[in-house]
PDB file of C-alpha atoms and ligand atoms in Angstrom:
ATOM      1  CA  MET H   1     130.170  87.124 175.733  1.00 60.00           C
ATOM      2  CA  GLU H   2     129.111  90.170 173.865  1.00 69.00           C
ATOM      3  CA  GLU H   3     130.832  91.029 170.606  1.00 76.00           C
ATOM      4  CA  THR H   4     133.170  93.973 170.499  1.00 87.00           C
ATOM      5  CA  PHE H   5     131.164  95.950 167.940  1.00 92.00           C
ATOM      6  CA  SER H   6     128.126  95.648 170.170  1.00 94.00           C
ATOM      7  CA  LEU H   7     130.070  96.949 173.154  1.00 91.00           C
ATOM      8  CA  ARG H   8     131.428  99.826 171.096  1.00 93.00           C
ATOM      9  CA  VAL H   9     127.920 100.807 169.976  1.00 96.00           C
ATOM     10  CA  LYS H  10     126.772 100.745 173.587  1.00 96.00           C
ATOM     11  CA  GLU H  11     129.715 102.809 174.705  1.00 94.00           C
ATOM     12  CA  GLU H  12     128.881 105.436 172.104  1.00 96.00           C
ATOM     13  CA  LEU H  13     125.191 105.434 173.039  1.00 96.00           C
ATOM     14  CA  ALA H  14     125.923 105.577 176.743  1.00 95.00           C
ATOM     15  CA  ARG H  15     128.003 108.699 176.185  1.00 93.00           C
ATOM     16  CA  SER H  16     125.295 110.502 174.212  1.00 90.00           C
ATOM     17  CA  GLU H  17     123.016 112.692 176.268  1.00 86.00           C
ATOM     18  CA  ALA H  18     119.234 112.641 176.069  1.00 80.00           C
ATOM     19  CA  ALA H  19     117.805 115.746 174.448  1.00 77.00           C
ATOM     20  CA  ARG H  20     115.009 116.453 176.945  1.00 88.00           C
ATOM     21  CA  PRO H  21     114.011 115.497 180.495  1.00 90.00           C
ATOM     22  CA  CYS H  22     111.104 113.420 179.137  1.00 91.00           C
ATOM     23  CA  CYS H  23     113.641 111.394 177.169  1.00 94.00           C
ATOM     24  CA  GLU H  24     115.876 110.838 180.192  1.00 95.00           C
ATOM     25  CA  ARG H  25     112.963 109.195 181.975  1.00 95.00           C
ATOM     26  CA  ALA H  26     112.134 107.122 178.893  1.00 95.00           C
ATOM     27  CA  GLU H  27     115.748 106.010 178.553  1.00 96.00           C
ATOM     28  CA  LEU H  28     115.954 105.082 182.215  1.00 96.00           C
ATOM     29  CA  LEU H  29     112.732 103.096 182.002  1.00 95.00           C
ATOM     30  CA  GLY H  30     114.107 101.255 178.963  1.00 96.00           C
ATOM     31  CA  LEU H  31     117.302 100.439 180.863  1.00 96.00           C
ATOM     32  CA  ILE H  32     115.473  99.166 183.923  1.00 95.00           C
ATOM     33  CA  ARG H  33     112.888  97.297 181.850  1.00 94.00           C
ATOM     34  CA  ALA H  34     115.752  95.567 180.067  1.00 94.00           C
ATOM     35  CA  GLY H  35     117.748  94.332 182.993  1.00 89.00           C
ATOM     36  CA  GLY H  36     116.092  95.266 186.245  1.00 92.00           C
ATOM     37  CA  VAL H  37     115.558  92.523 188.796  1.00 92.00           C
ATOM     38  CA  LEU H  38     113.533  93.158 191.929  1.00 92.00           C
ATOM     39  CA  GLU H  39     114.488  91.282 195.067  1.00 92.00           C
ATOM     40  CA  ALA H  40     112.191  91.275 198.067  1.00 90.00           C
ATOM     41  CA  GLY H  41     114.052  91.366 201.364  1.00 88.00           C
ATOM     42  CA  GLN H  42     113.208  92.085 204.985  1.00 90.00           C
ATOM     43  CA  LYS H  43     113.686  95.811 204.489  1.00 89.00           C
ATOM     44  CA  GLY H  44     111.671  95.930 201.273  1.00 90.00           C
ATOM     45  CA  LEU H  45     112.420  95.835 197.562  1.00 92.00           C
ATOM     46  CA  THR H  46     115.895  96.036 196.105  1.00 95.00           C
ATOM     47  CA  LEU H  47     116.501  96.789 192.438  1.00 96.00           C
ATOM     48  CA  ARG H  48     119.551  95.290 190.780  1.00 95.00           C
ATOM     49  CA  ILE H  49     120.772  95.612 187.207  1.00 94.00           C
ATOM     50  CA  THR H  50     123.863  93.938 185.774  1.00 90.00           C
ATOM     51  CA  THR H  51     125.671  94.694 182.555  1.00 89.00           C
ATOM     52  CA  GLU H  52     128.908  93.804 180.773  1.00 85.00           C
ATOM     53  CA  SER H  53     129.493  97.394 179.741  1.00 87.00           C
ATOM     54  CA  PRO H  54     131.108  99.789 182.216  1.00 88.00           C
ATOM     55  CA  ALA H  55     129.752 102.709 180.169  1.00 92.00           C
ATOM     56  CA  VAL H  56     126.194 101.392 180.481  1.00 94.00           C
ATOM     57  CA  ALA H  57     126.610 100.883 184.238  1.00 94.00           C
ATOM     58  CA  ARG H  58     127.805 104.465 184.612  1.00 94.00           C
ATOM     59  CA  ARG H  59     124.983 105.843 182.501  1.00 95.00           C
ATOM     60  CA  LEU H  60     122.399 103.884 184.454  1.00 96.00           C
ATOM     61  CA  PHE H  61     123.830 104.996 187.770  1.00 96.00           C
ATOM     62  CA  LEU H  62     123.822 108.667 186.771  1.00 95.00           C
ATOM     63  CA  LEU H  63     120.253 108.561 185.440  1.00 96.00           C
ATOM     64  CA  LEU H  64     119.007 106.749 188.533  1.00 96.00           C
ATOM     65  CA  LYS H  65     120.581 109.286 190.865  1.00 95.00           C
ATOM     66  CA  LYS H  66     119.443 112.247 188.832  1.00 95.00           C
ATOM     67  CA  ILE H  67     115.837 111.219 188.294  1.00 95.00           C
ATOM     68  CA  SER H  68     115.016 109.419 191.524  1.00 96.00           C
ATOM     69  CA  GLY H  69     117.149 111.359 193.975  1.00 95.00           C
ATOM     70  CA  LEU H  70     117.391 108.070 195.869  1.00 96.00           C
ATOM     71  CA  LYS H  71     120.374 106.053 196.992  1.00 96.00           C
ATOM     72  CA  ALA H  72     122.072 103.963 194.338  1.00 96.00           C
ATOM     73  CA  GLU H  73     125.302 101.979 194.272  1.00 95.00           C
ATOM     74  CA  ILE H  74     127.560 100.969 191.465  1.00 92.00           C
ATOM     75  CA  ALA H  75     129.688  97.891 192.058  1.00 82.00           C
ATOM     76  CA  GLY H  76     133.193  99.180 192.835  1.00 58.00           C
ATOM     77  CA  ARG H  77     134.912  96.021 191.743  1.00 66.00           C
ATOM     78  CA  PRO H  78     133.837  94.127 188.668  1.00 58.00           C
ATOM     79  CA  ARG H  79     133.086  90.461 189.223  1.00 61.00           C
ATOM     80  CA  ARG H  80     134.700  87.863 187.056  1.00 63.00           C
ATOM     81  CA  ILE H  81     132.199  85.355 185.780  1.00 61.00           C
ATOM     82  CA  HIS H  82     132.913  83.105 182.818  1.00 64.00           C
ATOM     83  CA  HIS H  83     135.960  85.214 181.958  1.00 66.00           C
ATOM     84  CA  HIS H  84     134.058  88.425 181.530  1.00 72.00           C
ATOM     85  CA  THR H  85     133.412  91.317 183.807  1.00 80.00           C
ATOM     86  CA  LEU H  86     129.969  92.103 185.135  1.00 85.00           C
ATOM     87  CA  TYR H  87     129.055  95.446 186.575  1.00 89.00           C
ATOM     88  CA  SER H  88     126.080  95.877 188.796  1.00 91.00           C
ATOM     89  CA  VAL H  89     124.025  98.887 189.770  1.00 95.00           C
ATOM     90  CA  THR H  90     121.852  98.518 192.820  1.00 96.00           C
ATOM     91  CA  MET H  91     119.159 100.543 194.505  1.00 96.00           C
ATOM     92  CA  PRO H  92     119.034  99.141 198.017  1.00 96.00           C
ATOM     93  CA  ALA H  93     115.767  98.877 199.918  1.00 96.00           C
ATOM     94  CA  GLN H  94     114.739 102.374 201.011  1.00 96.00           C
ATOM     95  CA  PRO H  95     111.663 104.517 201.460  1.00 95.00           C
ATOM     96  CA  GLY H  96     110.339 105.867 198.178  1.00 94.00           C
ATOM     97  CA  LEU H  97     111.863 103.202 195.926  1.00 95.00           C
ATOM     98  CA  LYS H  98     108.638 101.404 195.148  1.00 93.00           C
ATOM     99  CA  GLU H  99     106.827 104.674 194.498  1.00 94.00           C
ATOM    100  CA  PHE H 100     109.605 105.831 192.205  1.00 95.00           C
ATOM    101  CA  LEU H 101     109.546 102.615 190.161  1.00 94.00           C
ATOM    102  CA  SER H 102     105.776 102.789 189.927  1.00 92.00           C
ATOM    103  CA  ARG H 103     105.846 106.421 188.774  1.00 91.00           C
ATOM    104  CA  LEU H 104     108.449 105.564 186.183  1.00 92.00           C
ATOM    105  CA  GLY H 105     106.150 102.827 184.838  1.00 90.00           C
ATOM    106  CA  PHE H 106     108.349  99.860 185.722  1.00 91.00           C
ATOM    107  CA  LEU H 107     105.893  97.982 187.922  1.00 86.00           C
ATOM    108  CA  GLN H 108     103.150  97.711 185.313  1.00 78.00           C
ATOM    109  CA  LEU H 109     104.795  95.235 182.975  1.00 72.00           C
ATOM    110  CA  GLU H 110     102.024  93.126 181.486  1.00 69.00           C
ATOM    111  CA  ARG H 111      99.304  95.722 181.624  1.00 75.00           C
ATOM    112  CA  ARG H 112     101.304  98.563 180.155  1.00 80.00           C
ATOM    113  CA  PRO H 113     104.895  97.651 179.289  1.00 82.00           C
ATOM    114  CA  VAL H 114     105.511 101.025 177.637  1.00 87.00           C
ATOM    115  CA  PRO H 115     103.648 103.983 179.167  1.00 87.00           C
ATOM    116  CA  ALA H 116     101.515 106.020 176.786  1.00 84.00           C
ATOM    117  CA  VAL H 117     103.613 109.134 177.397  1.00 82.00           C
ATOM    118  CA  VAL H 118     106.694 107.296 176.113  1.00 87.00           C
ATOM    119  CA  ALA H 119     104.914 105.764 173.117  1.00 84.00           C
ATOM    120  CA  ALA H 120     103.395 109.077 172.054  1.00 86.00           C
ATOM    121  CA  GLU H 121     106.517 111.160 171.466  1.00 89.00           C
ATOM    122  CA  ASP H 122     109.096 110.420 168.809  1.00 91.00           C
ATOM    123  CA  CYS H 123     111.958 111.604 171.007  1.00 93.00           C
ATOM    124  CA  CYS H 124     110.847 109.376 173.879  1.00 94.00           C
ATOM    125  CA  ARG H 125     110.333 106.332 171.641  1.00 95.00           C
ATOM    126  CA  ARG H 126     113.911 106.642 170.520  1.00 96.00           C
ATOM    127  CA  ALA H 127     115.125 107.208 174.073  1.00 96.00           C
ATOM    128  CA  TYR H 128     113.213 104.185 175.379  1.00 96.00           C
ATOM    129  CA  LEU H 129     114.611 101.973 172.616  1.00 97.00           C
ATOM    130  CA  LYS H 130     118.091 103.335 173.324  1.00 97.00           C
ATOM    131  CA  GLY H 131     117.768 102.444 177.000  1.00 97.00           C
ATOM    132  CA  PHE H 132     116.370  99.033 176.214  1.00 97.00           C
ATOM    133  CA  PHE H 133     119.074  98.331 173.656  1.00 97.00           C
ATOM    134  CA  LEU H 134     121.753  99.332 176.174  1.00 96.00           C
ATOM    135  CA  GLY H 135     120.321  96.885 178.673  1.00 95.00           C
ATOM    136  CA  ALA H 136     119.034  93.968 176.612  1.00 95.00           C
ATOM    137  CA  GLY H 137     120.112  94.501 173.044  1.00 96.00           C
ATOM    138  CA  SER H 138     123.029  93.389 170.966  1.00 95.00           C
ATOM    139  CA  ILE H 139     124.344  93.868 167.476  1.00 96.00           C
ATOM    140  CA  SER H 140     126.515  91.427 165.570  1.00 94.00           C
ATOM    141  CA  ASN H 141     129.871  92.392 164.218  1.00 92.00           C
ATOM    142  CA  PRO H 142     128.896  93.547 160.694  1.00 89.00           C
ATOM    143  CA  GLU H 143     131.876  91.696 159.221  1.00 85.00           C
ATOM    144  CA  ARG H 144     130.110  88.526 160.279  1.00 86.00           C
ATOM    145  CA  ALA H 145     126.399  89.266 159.927  1.00 89.00           C
ATOM    146  CA  TYR H 146     123.794  92.018 159.906  1.00 92.00           C
ATOM    147  CA  HIS H 147     121.758  91.381 163.002  1.00 95.00           C
ATOM    148  CA  LEU H 148     120.453  93.612 165.763  1.00 97.00           C
ATOM    149  CA  GLU H 149     118.217  92.241 168.473  1.00 97.00           C
ATOM    150  CA  LEU H 150     116.301  93.187 171.588  1.00 97.00           C
ATOM    151  CA  VAL H 151     115.437  90.438 174.047  1.00 97.00           C
ATOM    152  CA  THR H 152     112.509  90.516 176.426  1.00 95.00           C
ATOM    153  CA  GLY H 153     110.817  87.993 178.660  1.00 92.00           C
ATOM    154  CA  SER H 154     107.361  89.310 177.884  1.00 91.00           C
ATOM    155  CA  ARG H 155     105.337  88.552 174.781  1.00 92.00           C
ATOM    156  CA  VAL H 156     103.289  91.727 175.262  1.00 92.00           C
ATOM    157  CA  HIS H 157     106.424  93.806 175.601  1.00 93.00           C
ATOM    158  CA  ALA H 158     107.899  92.272 172.438  1.00 95.00           C
ATOM    159  CA  GLY H 159     104.776  93.397 170.598  1.00 94.00           C
ATOM    160  CA  ARG H 160     105.180  96.918 171.956  1.00 94.00           C
ATOM    161  CA  LEU H 161     108.831  97.041 170.925  1.00 96.00           C
ATOM    162  CA  ILE H 162     107.826  96.094 167.392  1.00 96.00           C
ATOM    163  CA  ARG H 163     105.238  98.857 167.373  1.00 95.00           C
ATOM    164  CA  LEU H 164     107.734 101.429 168.637  1.00 95.00           C
ATOM    165  CA  LEU H 165     110.147 100.431 165.888  1.00 96.00           C
ATOM    166  CA  ARG H 166     107.376 100.570 163.306  1.00 95.00           C
ATOM    167  CA  ALA H 167     106.467 104.071 164.473  1.00 93.00           C
ATOM    168  CA  LEU H 168     110.063 104.998 163.623  1.00 93.00           C
ATOM    169  CA  GLY H 169     109.721 103.448 160.174  1.00 93.00           C
ATOM    170  CA  LEU H 170     111.505 100.161 160.895  1.00 96.00           C
ATOM    171  CA  LYS H 171     110.094  96.723 160.264  1.00 94.00           C
ATOM    172  CA  ALA H 172     111.275  94.349 162.970  1.00 96.00           C
ATOM    173  CA  ARG H 173     110.512  90.660 163.202  1.00 95.00           C
ATOM    174  CA  ARG H 174     110.182  88.413 166.229  1.00 95.00           C
ATOM    175  CA  VAL H 175     111.132  84.924 167.196  1.00 95.00           C
ATOM    176  CA  GLU H 176     110.978  82.886 170.391  1.00 95.00           C
ATOM    177  CA  ARG H 177     114.239  81.587 171.759  1.00 93.00           C
ATOM    178  CA  LYS H 178     114.546  79.556 174.961  1.00 91.00           C
ATOM    179  CA  GLY H 179     111.417  81.093 176.421  1.00 92.00           C
ATOM    180  CA  TYR H 180     112.494  84.628 175.534  1.00 95.00           C
ATOM    181  CA  HIS H 181     111.003  86.880 172.889  1.00 96.00           C
ATOM    182  CA  VAL H 182     113.563  88.223 170.462  1.00 97.00           C
ATOM    183  CA  VAL H 183     112.754  91.276 168.353  1.00 97.00           C
ATOM    184  CA  TYR H 184     115.273  91.689 165.573  1.00 97.00           C
ATOM    185  CA  LEU H 185     116.347  93.573 162.465  1.00 96.00           C
ATOM    186  CA  LYS H 186     118.225  91.795 159.682  1.00 92.00           C
ATOM    187  CA  GLU H 187     118.523  94.391 156.913  1.00 90.00           C
ATOM    188  CA  SER H 188     121.727  96.397 157.020  1.00 89.00           C
ATOM    189  CA  GLU H 189     119.849  99.547 155.923  1.00 90.00           C
ATOM    190  CA  GLU H 190     117.409  99.233 158.796  1.00 94.00           C
ATOM    191  CA  ILE H 191     120.130  98.568 161.340  1.00 95.00           C
ATOM    192  CA  ALA H 192     122.028 101.602 160.071  1.00 93.00           C
ATOM    193  CA  ALA H 193     118.862 103.706 160.291  1.00 94.00           C
ATOM    194  CA  LEU H 194     118.211 102.605 163.865  1.00 96.00           C
ATOM    195  CA  LEU H 195     121.781 103.382 164.927  1.00 96.00           C
ATOM    196  CA  THR H 196     121.298 106.900 163.597  1.00 93.00           C
ATOM    197  CA  LEU H 197     117.916 107.290 165.285  1.00 94.00           C
ATOM    198  CA  LEU H 198     119.379 106.182 168.608  1.00 95.00           C
ATOM    199  CA  GLY H 199     122.332 108.550 168.244  1.00 93.00           C
ATOM    200  CA  ALA H 200     125.193 106.168 167.424  1.00 94.00           C
ATOM    201  CA  VAL H 201     126.471 108.113 164.417  1.00 89.00           C
ATOM    202  CA  GLN H 202     130.055 106.902 164.668  1.00 89.00           C
ATOM    203  CA  SER H 203     128.976 103.273 164.826  1.00 92.00           C
ATOM    204  CA  ARG H 204     126.719 103.807 161.845  1.00 90.00           C
ATOM    205  CA  LEU H 205     129.675 105.051 159.805  1.00 86.00           C
ATOM    206  CA  GLU H 206     131.657 102.016 160.858  1.00 86.00           C
ATOM    207  CA  LEU H 207     128.805  99.791 159.691  1.00 88.00           C
ATOM    208  CA  GLU H 208     128.582 101.624 156.357  1.00 83.00           C
ATOM    209  CA  ASN H 209     132.288 101.164 155.772  1.00 80.00           C
ATOM    210  CA  VAL H 210     132.020  97.445 156.311  1.00 80.00           C
ATOM    211  CA  ARG H 211     129.050  97.351 153.944  1.00 79.00           C
ATOM    212  CA  VAL H 212     130.969  99.079 151.175  1.00 74.00           C
ATOM    213  CA  VAL H 213     134.027  96.887 151.557  1.00 73.00           C
ATOM    214  CA  LYS H 214     131.900  93.753 151.727  1.00 74.00           C
ATOM    215  CA  GLY H 215     129.966  94.799 148.646  1.00 71.00           C
ATOM    216  CA  MET H 216     133.146  95.306 146.670  1.00 65.00           C
ATOM    217  CA  ARG H 217     134.557  92.014 147.826  1.00 66.00           C
ATOM    218  CA  ASN H 218     131.355  90.220 146.812  1.00 69.00           C
ATOM    219  CA  GLN H 219     131.458  91.827 143.420  1.00 65.00           C
ATOM    220  CA  VAL H 220     135.019  90.705 142.917  1.00 62.00           C
ATOM    221  CA  ASN H 221     134.100  87.182 143.985  1.00 67.00           C
ATOM    222  CA  ARG H 222     131.154  87.172 141.629  1.00 66.00           C
ATOM    223  CA  LEU H 223     133.296  88.374 138.809  1.00 63.00           C
ATOM    224  CA  VAL H 224     135.748  85.554 139.410  1.00 61.00           C
ATOM    225  CA  ASN H 225     132.820  83.147 139.470  1.00 65.00           C
ATOM    226  CA  CYS H 226     131.509  84.552 136.217  1.00 67.00           C
ATOM    227  CA  GLU H 227     134.796  83.837 134.547  1.00 63.00           C
ATOM    228  CA  THR H 228     135.549  80.452 135.989  1.00 63.00           C
ATOM    229  CA  ALA H 229     132.341  78.650 136.727  1.00 62.00           C
ATOM    230  CA  ASN H 230     130.372  76.481 134.406  1.00 60.00           C
ATOM    231  CA  LEU H 231     127.265  78.588 134.364  1.00 61.00           C
ATOM    232  CA  SER H 232     123.670  78.131 133.419  1.00 67.00           C
ATOM    233  CA  LYS H 233     122.293  80.514 130.828  1.00 72.00           C
ATOM    234  CA  THR H 234     120.363  82.635 133.332  1.00 72.00           C
ATOM    235  CA  VAL H 235     123.309  82.995 135.716  1.00 73.00           C
ATOM    236  CA  GLU H 236     125.529  83.817 132.804  1.00 77.00           C
ATOM    237  CA  ALA H 237     123.101  86.536 131.730  1.00 83.00           C
ATOM    238  CA  ALA H 238     122.988  87.954 135.263  1.00 83.00           C
ATOM    239  CA  CYS H 239     126.794  87.943 135.445  1.00 82.00           C
ATOM    240  CA  ARG H 240     127.014  89.779 132.165  1.00 87.00           C
ATOM    241  CA  GLN H 241     124.428  92.315 133.335  1.00 90.00           C
ATOM    242  CA  VAL H 242     126.324  92.945 136.563  1.00 87.00           C
ATOM    243  CA  GLU H 243     129.583  93.465 134.701  1.00 86.00           C
ATOM    244  CA  ASN H 244     127.977  95.872 132.281  1.00 90.00           C
ATOM    245  CA  ILE H 245     126.247  97.831 135.016  1.00 89.00           C
ATOM    246  CA  ARG H 246     129.452  98.069 137.013  1.00 86.00           C
ATOM    247  CA  PHE H 247     131.161  99.386 133.916  1.00 87.00           C
ATOM    248  CA  LEU H 248     128.427 102.022 133.495  1.00 89.00           C
ATOM    249  CA  VAL H 249     128.577 102.987 137.158  1.00 83.00           C
ATOM    250  CA  GLN H 250     132.334 103.463 136.972  1.00 81.00           C
ATOM    251  CA  ARG H 251     132.223 105.417 133.746  1.00 85.00           C
ATOM    252  CA  VAL H 252     129.106 107.585 133.992  1.00 86.00           C
ATOM    253  CA  GLY H 253     127.923 107.076 137.557  1.00 81.00           C
ATOM    254  CA  LEU H 254     124.665 105.563 138.733  1.00 79.00           C
ATOM    255  CA  GLU H 255     123.183 109.009 139.285  1.00 77.00           C
ATOM    256  CA  ASN H 256     123.668 109.937 135.625  1.00 84.00           C
ATOM    257  CA  LEU H 257     121.738 106.981 134.266  1.00 88.00           C
ATOM    258  CA  PRO H 258     118.193 107.688 133.065  1.00 90.00           C
ATOM    259  CA  GLU H 259     115.795 107.518 135.951  1.00 86.00           C
ATOM    260  CA  ARG H 260     113.849 104.478 134.769  1.00 88.00           C
ATOM    261  CA  LEU H 261     117.074 102.488 134.344  1.00 93.00           C
ATOM    262  CA  ARG H 262     118.779 103.620 137.516  1.00 89.00           C
ATOM    263  CA  GLU H 263     116.676 101.590 139.918  1.00 87.00           C
ATOM    264  CA  VAL H 264     116.910  98.415 137.836  1.00 92.00           C
ATOM    265  CA  ALA H 265     120.675  98.861 137.684  1.00 90.00           C
ATOM    266  CA  ARG H 266     120.937  99.351 141.421  1.00 85.00           C
ATOM    267  CA  LEU H 267     118.750  96.345 142.157  1.00 87.00           C
ATOM    268  CA  ARG H 268     120.679  94.087 139.794  1.00 88.00           C
ATOM    269  CA  LEU H 269     123.944  95.022 141.503  1.00 83.00           C
ATOM    270  CA  GLU H 270     122.425  94.393 144.886  1.00 81.00           C
ATOM    271  CA  TYR H 271     120.671  91.139 143.960  1.00 82.00           C
ATOM    272  CA  PRO H 272     122.770  89.467 141.290  1.00 79.00           C
ATOM    273  CA  GLU H 273     121.054  86.129 141.887  1.00 78.00           C
ATOM    274  CA  ALA H 274     117.479  87.418 141.682  1.00 83.00           C
ATOM    275  CA  THR H 275     115.250  86.443 138.773  1.00 86.00           C
ATOM    276  CA  LEU H 276     113.816  89.125 136.504  1.00 91.00           C
ATOM    277  CA  ARG H 277     110.424  88.636 138.103  1.00 91.00           C
ATOM    278  CA  GLU H 278     111.893  89.163 141.586  1.00 89.00           C
ATOM    279  CA  LEU H 279     113.650  92.318 140.468  1.00 92.00           C
ATOM    280  CA  GLY H 280     110.394  93.564 138.971  1.00 93.00           C
ATOM    281  CA  THR H 281     108.472  93.209 142.237  1.00 91.00           C
ATOM    282  CA  GLN H 282     111.044  95.378 144.002  1.00 88.00           C
ATOM    283  CA  LEU H 283     110.485  98.287 141.636  1.00 89.00           C
ATOM    284  CA  ARG H 284     108.075 101.124 142.438  1.00 84.00           C
ATOM    285  CA  PRO H 285     105.761 100.795 140.616  1.00 88.00           C
ATOM    286  CA  PRO H 286     106.346  97.055 140.070  1.00 91.00           C
ATOM    287  CA  LEU H 287     107.287  95.930 136.620  1.00 93.00           C
ATOM    288  CA  GLY H 288     106.721  92.630 134.801  1.00 94.00           C
ATOM    289  CA  LYS H 289     109.419  90.255 133.662  1.00 93.00           C
ATOM    290  CA  SER H 290     109.570  91.522 130.101  1.00 95.00           C
ATOM    291  CA  GLY H 291     109.698  95.150 131.260  1.00 95.00           C
ATOM    292  CA  VAL H 292     112.682  94.384 133.488  1.00 96.00           C
ATOM    293  CA  ASN H 293     114.321  92.459 130.698  1.00 95.00           C
ATOM    294  CA  HIS H 294     113.862  95.414 128.371  1.00 95.00           C
ATOM    295  CA  ARG H 295     115.513  97.826 130.788  1.00 96.00           C
ATOM    296  CA  LEU H 296     118.413  95.496 131.465  1.00 96.00           C
ATOM    297  CA  ARG H 297     118.946  95.102 127.730  1.00 95.00           C
ATOM    298  CA  ARG H 298     118.923  98.885 127.365  1.00 96.00           C
ATOM    299  CA  LEU H 299     121.632  99.104 130.057  1.00 96.00           C
ATOM    300  CA  GLU H 300     123.696  96.531 128.227  1.00 94.00           C
ATOM    301  CA  GLU H 301     123.344  98.424 124.965  1.00 95.00           C
ATOM    302  CA  MET H 302     124.495 101.589 126.689  1.00 94.00           C
ATOM    303  CA  ALA H 303     127.526  99.767 128.070  1.00 94.00           C
ATOM    304  CA  ALA H 304     128.290  98.359 124.626  1.00 93.00           C
ATOM    305  CA  ASP H 305     127.954 101.810 123.025  1.00 93.00           C
ATOM    306  CA  LEU H 306     130.210 103.312 125.628  1.00 92.00           C
ATOM    307  CA  ARG H 307     132.835 100.628 125.134  1.00 90.00           C
ATOM    308  CA  ARG H 308     132.787 101.261 121.370  1.00 90.00           C
ATOM    309  CA  THR H 309     132.909 105.045 121.465  1.00 84.00           C
ATOM    310  CA  SER H 310     135.210 105.772 124.366  1.00 72.00           C
ATOM    311  CA  GLY H 311     137.945 103.236 124.388  1.00 58.00           C
ATOM    312  CA  SER H 312     140.298 105.915 125.681  1.00 47.00           C
ATOM    313  CA  GLY H 313     138.785 105.919 129.171  1.00 44.00           C
ATOM    314  CA  GLU H 314     137.494 109.469 129.443  1.00 44.00           C
ATOM    315  CA  LYS H 315     134.373 109.942 131.487  1.00 44.00           C
ATOM    316  CA  SER H 316     131.232 110.511 129.423  1.00 44.00           C
ATOM    317  CA  GLY H 317     128.428 112.886 130.201  1.00 45.00           C
ATOM    318  CA  ALA H 318     124.912 111.991 131.248  1.00 45.00           C
ATOM    319  CA  TYR H 319     122.802 109.705 129.151  1.00 47.00           C
ATOM    320  CA  THR H 320     119.380 110.630 127.999  1.00 43.00           C
ATOM    321  CA  GLY H 321     118.388 107.001 127.524  1.00 41.00           C
TER     322      GLY H 321
HETATM  323 ZN1  LIG J 401     111.216 112.834 174.934  1.00 56.95          ZN
END
């Protein structure tokens, strides 16, 4: 059963309108590519798509009607399977259905999973990914984990999804699971960026809130650990650095730190367990171990100075470093 945050994201996305007609087609193709099943009967092909989200079913139904002009049905009564409700949208066998699906690009899966016209335009890339996410994507509750995934049965298609995401500046990874190809994002920043790109602004804010609260909670936990645990010298140093940087952030603000110290400070807060060398490789340009050490020491000196000179708690001005 799909998690509630995932369903909320889909509800928000399903309510947001595509900007242009080209995008409506791309979104519809994504939706059908994600969950469309073709059944061959005596009268011809039938297309059926099932979803747990009533909002997605409605969106799919409206797009199908609008773009194809053909007959479509939305299941009036939800079916109860394994304690959750499934909605189905069906295009019964009828003249013109096969031609419509072919024009849309649905029937050319292995040869061309994503038509060139969709892959060429930024707006359509986003719309296609939105449709595909609505049909075959999910996102974990951020309280539990940062994870967004798209599932496809085709290896070629998985590769195309990764390329579409890369074209939008996102680095997705892939893994095989039970014969399916899973394309996923694990970094909270990237997941947040994708939600914005797809148009789920409200959900993005919700994610950001969880991130902030989680970050604060982790810092508190770390602080407790710093005070109570029997620590090695390196961990003790990292703990001390984090405490000092937090003090500086509270008193002068990260943005008022000298530029060359700001990034080191941010990285140390984000990766309290990282070694100096690891922190250095994350800097642009990269910095060696002793360079990182020097900057962290400078931050600690600043914190010490500040503690000495402003015991009263007033907020100091910017540092010149
Ligand atoms: Zn478009």
